[in-house]
Amino acid sequence: MSSLSRELVFLILQFLEEEKFKESVHRLEQESGFFFNMKYFEEKVQAGEWDEVEKYLSGFTKVDDNRYSMKIFFEIRKQKYLEALDRQDKAKAVEILVTDLKVFSTFNEELYKEITQLLTLGNFRENEQLSKYGDTKTARSIMLIELKKLIEANPLFREKLVFPTLKSSRLRTLINQSLNWQHQLCKNPRPNPDIKTLFTDHTCTPPNGALAPTPVSLPAAAVAKPTAFTSLGVHSPFPPAAATANANALAGWMASAAGSSSVQAAVVTASSLPVLPNQVPILKPPITAPATLGMVDYQSTDHEQLMKHLRSAHSVEEVTYPTASQHTTWSLDDLPRTVACNMHQGSAVTSMDFHPSHHTLLLVGTGSGEITLWEAGMREKLVTKPFKIWDMAKCSLQFQASIVKDATVSVTRVTWSPDGTFMGAAFTKHLVHLYAYTGSNDLRQHIEIEAHAGHVNDLAFALPNKQLCVVTCGDDKLIRVWDITGRKLFNFDGHEAPVYSICPHQKESIQFIFSTAIDGKIKAWLYDNMGSRVDYDAPGHWCTTMHYSDDGSRLFSCGSSKDGDSFLVEWNESEGAIKRTYSGFRKKSAGVVQFDTTQNHFLAVGQDSQIKFWDMDNINILTSTDAEGGLLSLPRLRFNKEGNLLAVTTADNGIKILATAAGHRSLRAAEASSFVALRTPIEAAAIKVAGSSAVANLSQVNPKVERSSPARPSPVLNGVDPMSRSVEKPQTLDDVADKTKPWQLVEITDPAQCRLVAMPESTDAAKVARLLYTNSGVGVLALGSNGTQKLWKWVRSEQNPSGKATANVVPQHWQPNSGLVMTNDVTGVNLEEAVPCIALSKNDSYVMSACGGKVSLFNMMTFKVMTTFMPPPPASTFLAFHPQDNNIIAIGMEDSSIHIYNVRVDEVKSKLKGHQKRISGLAFSASLNILVSSGADAQLCVWSIDTWEKRKAVPIQLPAGKASNGDTRVQFHSDQIRLLVCHETQLAIYDASKMDRIRQWVPQDVLPAPISYAAYSCNSQLVYTSFCDGNIGIFDADSLRLRCRIAPSVYLPPAVLNGSQAVYPIVVAAHPQEPNQFATGLTDGSVKVMEPLESEGKWGVVPPVDNGMLNGRTASSSATSNHNP
């Protein structure tokens, strides 16, 4: 279902609720599965209406969807069972046991037996675990608390628990707007039209003489209980009404000194549909008469044809219907006020912006001109970009002269595009830089624009006509709009002082830009050449910035006067007047205060070395925090889109991250974040666009004030259609090395140089064939060459409060109380020739493995075998779960085929044939919709997930004279486009969209032995690689340059090192959330977990590409070999 159709369902739900169609509301909630009404669910649980409870749940989840769903249904059915027993209704209890609870016996037979035994008791409270069971009402309330936690944690309910914020009677409003537009198009509009049906378009019957139309207001009774609505096609949502009836978004701001016809095209929409001049109410003249602007009154032929059908009309108002307001409970816990971490930038921070979808990724601009990309969860700089001019030859002579005179350049603004695929930086001298963001640690130069003469004071992204554009303003008093290639689209001239900030926005179909200048003037511009539509004075008459609330419905501004007074206000857009002024500024400020909005509910301002918070609906200050001290007197601040993190600047050139409880959780999980890669062609060469060389004499007004972070593009702008993108060859920009010193490879040769823990009871005769971390990051699972699996878990303790895997604490060798061991069926199997394989379900509930025999599915809680399938021959050699459906498994076979197997129906859906030897690797890309397979024949095959047809076959390039044997393994980068290929002879990176090889490394120098295994770190920035001589190499994932070598002396005792039997790592696994932690399984059966020292924080530093010497050797010795196959 399209997003607009989904939104239509929400509108219908609102309508049904307002019209008191209670039963219909909940049926639609259930059937659509878009909104889970927790209040209704609670009512039905408290009433004990179990059939309705399960029926309602069935619209959102099934029993076996995941462990959360299973627990939800189990708790409900258990309560239903206990209530029957409490009523002494044994017959009903048996029925529930057999029909409802039996399904859970498959997963936990012991528990099912214990529940069955309750039938034998006179009172089930005799059971020790149920001794505290009270009355029915209390038991239901206790269960509800648990159910709510499970529902909130269940990913299937994500984004379905909160109803969108809508104005009351939104569907009626849209219908009224449509009728008003239809009335405008009537050839003979009547003053008081009589609307009798919605089934056909409205037309007025011709009277004796044409009359001016009046707004159509649909009476409530007209749609009180309609039997049907006209259906909406998937590709034809509500037709845009251009800037019609609901034009009050900007209407109140639109001013015309004379009300003349020169404002004919006052409102221009995304479709460039012209509108009547008097559809926008004419307001009183501007407070300050605007400068005379040259206007071009251009009208297309289409415009003229349409104007023939339009008649003058009175202003059309949006119709609202009173309903009971819906209040959401807020608390101070919803504000990020506790310090989560400190990050040292090194130079004064001038601007910050969180990524729109990767909520812990922070972009920072500084007073030295440097741009830094921080991962707040890791407290790590991912990218640092010092300021440099990309192409001086294309710069104007004026700019070149200013740089020669004073080379100091600062960042005035950094910001992300609405979809996070581009970032922009504005500087204090003329320039704007745009970078393409491809995920991980890759910011690529996209374009350099000489945007203004002097300071570029602000920059923002906008989407006029759904085209991504960049809006800039500067000391030259101009606002300019550029397309993403650097072509200038609009030049807005009308301010009489340097333009301080801009705020692009879209209201209904009207797209516009607010601008503020240092003389305190606020103006508004449409994307045309008709000049400013607004001329108002900001409070304080000096520097001001404007923000919309996240949902785009409320407008705020914050600024200061030259005397140091601060002002925070909300505007009434329909009247162009201040709606409320917030209080709480006690001291004068020596600059401009900064502010931001979050969660459509809170405002935050940095002043007096504090962060002050307001509720948007209350003028009095809500609370404040000094963030444990050390803030700037006027700190800059920025919320992430979720509103659970707040970045603030400190006096020691650093940044503090404040967080809510949810923010703390996102920071902890951030290291596992995978960044979605771009898929559009990115120009390798930077494009330079020079601004106009004819620059007017500039005003000398140049106040030295702290610039605020002006408005983010409204969420309405976040719907950029992703373009088809391809992966460029990655550039490594992760670490900025000191080029004056020779780079040194980090070589770890002593256990004291890193953190290391060995798994207890891990050494046995069987080598570790496969190794996995659990997806939750709390355990390590090893499959031995004898078919036996072992699980180690870390538990919460004072030494390990997170309970995650760590090299600081020895884990427990975990087994269920039954003492069962997870052992594969190896009857009749030659273990010397068997190829063990393993795969873990996403929720850690089940593990699937084989060792030359049948594939066994184990329950991870009980270690019981749930089922077996695919008996040999041929034997299974690799297993992979389908990314969208845990019931679909790709199974690589010894006979070189691949079986696509459906566990639920126990059926092989497809058999894929394309390899010559056994399958040794399988990797899915949901982004590219492909499966990539690798085999012992050194071939890579690409298969379509939709049709399972082979798209391409590519041989890996082997050294001369090397036979095509040995396992080839594949793993996708987190961007789902780049593919890591590992063979004993090489590491290689491929662009899977074309299967072109873009990087290759071959064993050499300090790492000459064959490769035994390789794996990406969880954030795909490192490649952990083990070698058959015992060494472990850690490579930069983008460049395949060696960062760190770990010698076998680190993890093997001297007796083993000097023994006759060679011991080395045969498999490597990366922690799913900690990018600098990995585990390795050895040929002697032992398993080790390694992390860098806490003082180091990471494994080495990537060598600079242009450094001539690497550890006394030429750069080529450890560099990347880049030969195309």
XYZ file of C-alpha atoms in Angstrom, residues 342-354 362-374 381 409-415 426 428 592 594 630-638 646-657 705-709:
64
model
C 31.890 14.058 26.180
C 33.658 14.404 22.825
C 36.703 16.631 22.325
C 36.632 18.453 18.993
C 39.846 20.455 19.394
C 38.622 23.739 17.931
C 35.588 25.923 18.562
C 32.365 24.266 17.375
C 30.293 26.642 15.235
C 27.522 24.362 13.903
C 26.119 20.855 14.436
C 23.501 18.635 12.827
C 22.420 15.043 13.514
C 26.682 14.005 14.373
C 28.066 16.412 11.787
C 30.193 19.220 13.249
C 31.647 22.410 11.744
C 34.373 24.397 13.499
C 35.996 27.811 13.687
C 39.097 26.430 11.972
C 37.073 25.478 8.891
C 37.249 21.780 9.700
C 34.267 19.433 9.248
C 34.027 16.315 11.408
C 31.649 13.377 11.362
C 31.225 11.853 14.834
C 35.572 10.707 14.735
C 38.132 30.446 7.183
C 35.444 29.225 9.584
C 32.379 27.064 9.116
C 29.126 29.001 9.599
C 26.714 26.132 9.027
C 26.683 22.373 8.450
C 23.512 20.471 7.600
C 28.882 27.083 4.433
C 32.916 32.670 6.181
C 22.808 35.606 19.855
C 20.700 29.432 20.042
C 31.627 23.566 31.426
C 29.220 24.854 28.757
C 29.822 27.969 26.690
C 28.031 31.100 27.913
C 25.842 30.795 24.796
C 26.125 27.126 23.917
C 25.118 25.871 20.509
C 22.689 22.970 20.675
C 21.026 20.433 18.416
C 20.903 16.705 22.512
C 24.370 17.897 21.475
C 25.657 21.019 23.256
C 29.001 22.830 22.939
C 31.486 23.267 25.775
C 33.961 25.980 26.695
C 36.926 23.637 26.117
C 36.118 23.170 22.407
C 34.175 19.998 22.972
C 30.666 18.591 22.718
C 28.484 17.011 25.369
C 25.777 14.560 24.399
C 27.970 37.362 16.993
C 27.566 33.677 17.676
C 25.548 32.324 14.783
C 22.718 30.013 15.525
C 21.797 26.816 13.834
